[in-house]
Short mmCIF file of C-alpha atoms and ligand atoms in Angstrom, two decimals:
data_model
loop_
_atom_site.label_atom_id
_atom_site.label_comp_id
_atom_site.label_asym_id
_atom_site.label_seq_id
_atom_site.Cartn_x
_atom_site.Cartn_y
_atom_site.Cartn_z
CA UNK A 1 8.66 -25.69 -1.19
CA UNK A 2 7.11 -23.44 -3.54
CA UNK A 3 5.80 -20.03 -2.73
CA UNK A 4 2.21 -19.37 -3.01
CA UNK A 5 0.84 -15.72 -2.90
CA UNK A 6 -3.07 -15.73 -2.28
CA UNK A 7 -5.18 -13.31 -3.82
CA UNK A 8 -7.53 -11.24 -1.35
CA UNK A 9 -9.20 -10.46 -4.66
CA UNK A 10 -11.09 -13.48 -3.83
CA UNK A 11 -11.60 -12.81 -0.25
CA UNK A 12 -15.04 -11.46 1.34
CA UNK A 13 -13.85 -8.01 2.11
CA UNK A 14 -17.09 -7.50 4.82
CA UNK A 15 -14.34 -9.88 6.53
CA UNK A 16 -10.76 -8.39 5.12
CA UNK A 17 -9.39 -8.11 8.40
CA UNK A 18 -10.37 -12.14 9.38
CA UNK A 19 -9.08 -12.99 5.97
CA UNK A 20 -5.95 -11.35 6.38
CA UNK A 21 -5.28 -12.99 9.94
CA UNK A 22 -5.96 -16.48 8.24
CA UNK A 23 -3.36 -15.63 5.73
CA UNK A 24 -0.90 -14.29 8.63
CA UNK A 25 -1.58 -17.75 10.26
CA UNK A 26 -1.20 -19.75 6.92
CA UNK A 27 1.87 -20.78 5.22
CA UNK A 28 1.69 -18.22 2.64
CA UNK A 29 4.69 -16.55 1.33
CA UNK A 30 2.96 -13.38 0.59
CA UNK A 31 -0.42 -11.69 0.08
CA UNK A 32 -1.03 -10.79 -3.79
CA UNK A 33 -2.95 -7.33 -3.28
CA UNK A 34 -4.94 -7.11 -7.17
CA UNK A 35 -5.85 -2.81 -8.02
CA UNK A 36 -7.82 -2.91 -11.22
CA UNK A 37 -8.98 0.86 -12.88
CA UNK A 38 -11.86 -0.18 -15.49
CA UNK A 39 -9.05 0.79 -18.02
CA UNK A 40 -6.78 -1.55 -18.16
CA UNK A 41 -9.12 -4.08 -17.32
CA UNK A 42 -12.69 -4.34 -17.75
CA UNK A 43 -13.33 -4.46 -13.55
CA UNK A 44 -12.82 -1.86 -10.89
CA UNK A 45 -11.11 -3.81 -7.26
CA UNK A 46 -9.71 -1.50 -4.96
CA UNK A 47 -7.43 1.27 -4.41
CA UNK A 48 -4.68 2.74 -1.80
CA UNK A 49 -6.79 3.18 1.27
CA UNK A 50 -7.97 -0.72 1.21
CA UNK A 51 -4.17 -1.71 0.52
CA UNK A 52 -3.38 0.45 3.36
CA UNK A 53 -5.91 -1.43 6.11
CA UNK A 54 -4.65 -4.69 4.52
CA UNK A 55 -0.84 -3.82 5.51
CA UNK A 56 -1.42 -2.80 8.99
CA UNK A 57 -2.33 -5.97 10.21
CA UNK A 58 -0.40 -8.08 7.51
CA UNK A 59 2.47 -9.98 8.83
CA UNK A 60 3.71 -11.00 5.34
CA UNK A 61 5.07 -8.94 2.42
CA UNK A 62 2.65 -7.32 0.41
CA UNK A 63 2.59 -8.33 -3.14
CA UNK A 64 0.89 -5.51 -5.46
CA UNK A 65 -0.29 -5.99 -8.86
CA UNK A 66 -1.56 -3.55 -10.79
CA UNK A 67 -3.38 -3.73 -13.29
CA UNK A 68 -3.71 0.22 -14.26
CA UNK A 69 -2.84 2.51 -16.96
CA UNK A 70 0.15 4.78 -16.17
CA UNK A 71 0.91 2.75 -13.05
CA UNK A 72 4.33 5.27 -12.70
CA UNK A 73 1.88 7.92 -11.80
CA UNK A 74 1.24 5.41 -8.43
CA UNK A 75 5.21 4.00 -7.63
CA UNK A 76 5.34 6.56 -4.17
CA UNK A 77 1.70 5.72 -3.38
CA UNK A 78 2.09 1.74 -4.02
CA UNK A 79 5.50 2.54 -1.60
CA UNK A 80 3.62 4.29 1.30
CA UNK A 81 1.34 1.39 1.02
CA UNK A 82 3.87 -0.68 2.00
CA UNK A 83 4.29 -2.47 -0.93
CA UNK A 84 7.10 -4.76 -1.12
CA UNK A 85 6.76 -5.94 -4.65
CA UNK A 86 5.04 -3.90 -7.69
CA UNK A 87 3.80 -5.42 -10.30
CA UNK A 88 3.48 -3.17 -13.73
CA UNK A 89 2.31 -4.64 -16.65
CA UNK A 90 4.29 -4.67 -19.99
CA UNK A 91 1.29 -4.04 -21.73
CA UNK A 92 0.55 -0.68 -19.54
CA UNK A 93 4.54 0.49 -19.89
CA UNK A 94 5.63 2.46 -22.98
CA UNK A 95 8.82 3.28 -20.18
CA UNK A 96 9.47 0.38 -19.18
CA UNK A 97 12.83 0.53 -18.09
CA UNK A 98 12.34 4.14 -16.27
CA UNK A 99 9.32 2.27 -14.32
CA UNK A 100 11.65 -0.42 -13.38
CA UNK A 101 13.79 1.98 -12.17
CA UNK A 102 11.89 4.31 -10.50
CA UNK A 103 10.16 1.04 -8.79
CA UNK A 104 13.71 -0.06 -7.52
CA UNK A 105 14.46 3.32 -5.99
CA UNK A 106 11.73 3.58 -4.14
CA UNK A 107 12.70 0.41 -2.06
CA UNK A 108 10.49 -1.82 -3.54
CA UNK A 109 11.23 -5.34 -5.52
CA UNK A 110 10.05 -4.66 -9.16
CA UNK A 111 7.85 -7.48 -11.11
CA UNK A 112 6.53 -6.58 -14.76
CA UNK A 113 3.64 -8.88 -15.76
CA UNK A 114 2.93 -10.88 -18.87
CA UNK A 115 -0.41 -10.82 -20.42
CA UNK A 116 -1.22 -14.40 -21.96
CA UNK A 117 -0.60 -12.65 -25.63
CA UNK A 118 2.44 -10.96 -24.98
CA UNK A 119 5.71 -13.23 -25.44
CA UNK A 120 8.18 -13.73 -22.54
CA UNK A 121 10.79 -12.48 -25.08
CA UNK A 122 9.78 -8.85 -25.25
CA UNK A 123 11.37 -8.99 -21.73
CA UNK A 124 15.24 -9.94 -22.95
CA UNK A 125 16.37 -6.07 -23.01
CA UNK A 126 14.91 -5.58 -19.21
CA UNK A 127 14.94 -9.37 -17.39
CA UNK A 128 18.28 -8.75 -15.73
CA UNK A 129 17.01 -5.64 -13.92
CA UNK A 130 13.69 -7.50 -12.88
CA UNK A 131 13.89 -9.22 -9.28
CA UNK A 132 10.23 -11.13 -10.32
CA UNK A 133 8.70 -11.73 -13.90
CA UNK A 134 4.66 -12.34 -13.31
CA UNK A 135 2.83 -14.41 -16.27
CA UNK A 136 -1.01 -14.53 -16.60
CA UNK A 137 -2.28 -17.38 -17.39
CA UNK A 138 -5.47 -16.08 -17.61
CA UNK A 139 -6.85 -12.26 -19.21
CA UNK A 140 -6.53 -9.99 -15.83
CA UNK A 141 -9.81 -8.95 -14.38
CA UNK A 142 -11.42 -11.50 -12.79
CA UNK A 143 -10.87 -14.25 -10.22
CA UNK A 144 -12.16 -17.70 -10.93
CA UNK A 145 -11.30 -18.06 -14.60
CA UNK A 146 -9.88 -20.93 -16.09
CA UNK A 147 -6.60 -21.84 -16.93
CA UNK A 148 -4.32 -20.78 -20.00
CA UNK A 149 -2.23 -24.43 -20.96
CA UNK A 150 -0.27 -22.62 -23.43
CA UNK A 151 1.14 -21.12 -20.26
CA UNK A 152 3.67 -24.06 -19.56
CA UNK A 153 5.24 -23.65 -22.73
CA UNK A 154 6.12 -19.86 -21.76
CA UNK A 155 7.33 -20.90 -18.39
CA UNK A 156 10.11 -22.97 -20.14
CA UNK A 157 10.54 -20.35 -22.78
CA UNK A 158 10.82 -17.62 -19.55
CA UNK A 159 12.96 -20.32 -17.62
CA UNK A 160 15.32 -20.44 -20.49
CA UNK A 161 15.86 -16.67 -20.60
CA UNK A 162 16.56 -16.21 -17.56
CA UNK A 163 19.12 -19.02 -17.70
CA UNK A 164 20.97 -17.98 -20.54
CA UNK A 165 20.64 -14.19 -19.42
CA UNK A 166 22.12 -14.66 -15.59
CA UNK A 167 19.02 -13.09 -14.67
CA UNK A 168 18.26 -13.77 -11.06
CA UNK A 169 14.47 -13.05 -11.44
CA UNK A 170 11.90 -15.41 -10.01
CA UNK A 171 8.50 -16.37 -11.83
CA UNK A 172 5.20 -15.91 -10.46
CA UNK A 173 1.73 -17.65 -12.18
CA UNK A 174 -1.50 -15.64 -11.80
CA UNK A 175 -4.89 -17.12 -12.90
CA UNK A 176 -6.84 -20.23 -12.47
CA UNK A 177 -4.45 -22.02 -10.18
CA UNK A 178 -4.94 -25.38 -8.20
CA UNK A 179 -3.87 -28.31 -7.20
CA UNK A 180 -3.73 -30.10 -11.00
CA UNK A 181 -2.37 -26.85 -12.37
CA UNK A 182 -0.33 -26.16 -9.53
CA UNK A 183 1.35 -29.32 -9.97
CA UNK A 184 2.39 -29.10 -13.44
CA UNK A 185 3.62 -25.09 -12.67
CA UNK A 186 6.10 -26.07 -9.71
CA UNK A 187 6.97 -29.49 -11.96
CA UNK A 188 8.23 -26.69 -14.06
CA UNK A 189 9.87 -24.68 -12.29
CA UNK A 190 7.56 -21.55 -10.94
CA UNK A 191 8.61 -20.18 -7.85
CA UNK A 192 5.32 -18.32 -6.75
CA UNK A 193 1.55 -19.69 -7.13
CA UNK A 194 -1.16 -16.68 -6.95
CA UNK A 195 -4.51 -18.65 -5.81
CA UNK A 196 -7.48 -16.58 -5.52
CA UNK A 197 -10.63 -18.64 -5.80
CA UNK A 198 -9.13 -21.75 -5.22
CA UNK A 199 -8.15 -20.81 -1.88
CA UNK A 200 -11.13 -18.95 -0.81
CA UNK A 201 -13.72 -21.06 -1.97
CA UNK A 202 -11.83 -23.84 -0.07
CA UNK A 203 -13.61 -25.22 3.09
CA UNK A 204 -10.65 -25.38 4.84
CA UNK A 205 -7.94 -21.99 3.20
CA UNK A 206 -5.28 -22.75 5.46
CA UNK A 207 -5.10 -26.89 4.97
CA UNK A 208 -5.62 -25.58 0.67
CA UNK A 209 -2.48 -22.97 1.01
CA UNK A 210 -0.33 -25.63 3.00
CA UNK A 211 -1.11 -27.86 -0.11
CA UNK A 212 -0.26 -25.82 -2.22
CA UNK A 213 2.63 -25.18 -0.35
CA UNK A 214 3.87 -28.85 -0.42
CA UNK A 215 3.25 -28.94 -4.13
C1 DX5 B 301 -6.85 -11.76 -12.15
C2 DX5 B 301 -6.00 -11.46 -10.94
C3 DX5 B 301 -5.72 -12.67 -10.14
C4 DX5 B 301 -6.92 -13.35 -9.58
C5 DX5 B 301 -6.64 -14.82 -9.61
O1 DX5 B 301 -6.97 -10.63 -12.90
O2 DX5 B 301 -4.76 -10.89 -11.32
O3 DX5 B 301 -4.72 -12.43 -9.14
O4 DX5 B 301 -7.24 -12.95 -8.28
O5 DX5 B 301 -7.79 -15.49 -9.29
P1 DX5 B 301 -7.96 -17.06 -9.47
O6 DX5 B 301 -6.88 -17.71 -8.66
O7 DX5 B 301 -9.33 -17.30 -8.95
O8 DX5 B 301 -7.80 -17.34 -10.93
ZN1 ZN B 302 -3.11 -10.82 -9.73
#
């Protein structure tokens, strides 16, 4: 079964705490928790006190990805949030390895996301300290975009380097997920789905994750 990791992003947040419940009841693995500055990406989300109402009545880990400048300013904050994985991106990380790191010593699970430019190589030096490797396969900013198909050919290319590195990182696919896409990502061997408009949009979320699920 694969994992799938839905976005609140996508969520109506006059109903965050109904949404969240639905996702407690669902067969989700995790929630994906998107924080977006206006730097980094051209869109503004949320920020710690939302992520901090969403963990105290989430029943499943909290999957945060950032997509900030500097996000080591945040690794104590993104902690106290109750974070269990952060998510940097490479692109945002001249320190890479110190963020890693740091990340790891504060008890979380650290992820370092791809940008669909960036090649899953410029992770060989790093991927056997990473516990989760996070490719977009769509520019980060908005929910509801479609997907990247060059993306399947860095799966296999990621796949392969972990492989042949002993690496015993996962891979997670962000952006324009669903069932067609879906299909073809766990056909190739992605262990965690992020589905943000897919599964909100859905008239039925919960029967759309447990498809997912079963994909
Ligand atoms: C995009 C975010 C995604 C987004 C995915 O910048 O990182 O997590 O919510 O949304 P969909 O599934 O609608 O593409
Ligand atoms: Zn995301």
């Amino acid at each position: 079964m694969i994992q799938i990791a839905p976005s609140l992003l996508s969520a109506d947040f006059s109903q965050l705490g109904r949404n969240v419940e639905m996702l407690n009841n669902s067969t989700a693995a995790m929630m994906h928790i998107d924080v977006m500055d206006g730097v980094f990406v051209p869109n503004i989300s949320f920020g710690f006190p939302v992520i901090k109402s969403i963990q105290k009545l989430a029943r499943k880990p909290l999957d945060v990805h950032l997509m900030i400048v500097d996000p080591q300013r945040y690794v104590n904050q993104v902690r106290d949030c109750g974070a269990h994985i952060m998510n940097v991106h490479y692109e945002a990380c001249p320190h890479l390895h110190r963020v890693v790191q740091q990340i790891k010593d504060a008890g979380m699970k650290a992820a370092v996301t791809l940008n669909p430019a960036t090649p899953v190589e410029m992770l060989s030096d790093i991927i056997t300290d990473l516990d989760m490797v996070l490719l977009m396969s769509v520019n980060p900013g908005f929910g509801g975009q479609k997907f990247i198909p060059h993306t399947i050919n860095k799966l296999r290319r990621l796949k392969q380097l972990i492989a042949t590195t002993g690496s015993n990182a996962i891979v997670e696919i962000d952006g324009g997920v669903n069932m067609e896409t879906g299909a073809e990502l766990a056909a190739e061997g992605a262990d965690v789905l992020v589905a943000g408009s897919f599964v909100f949009s859905a008239p039925d979320p919960l029967k759309t994750i447990s498809d997912l699920s079963n994909l």
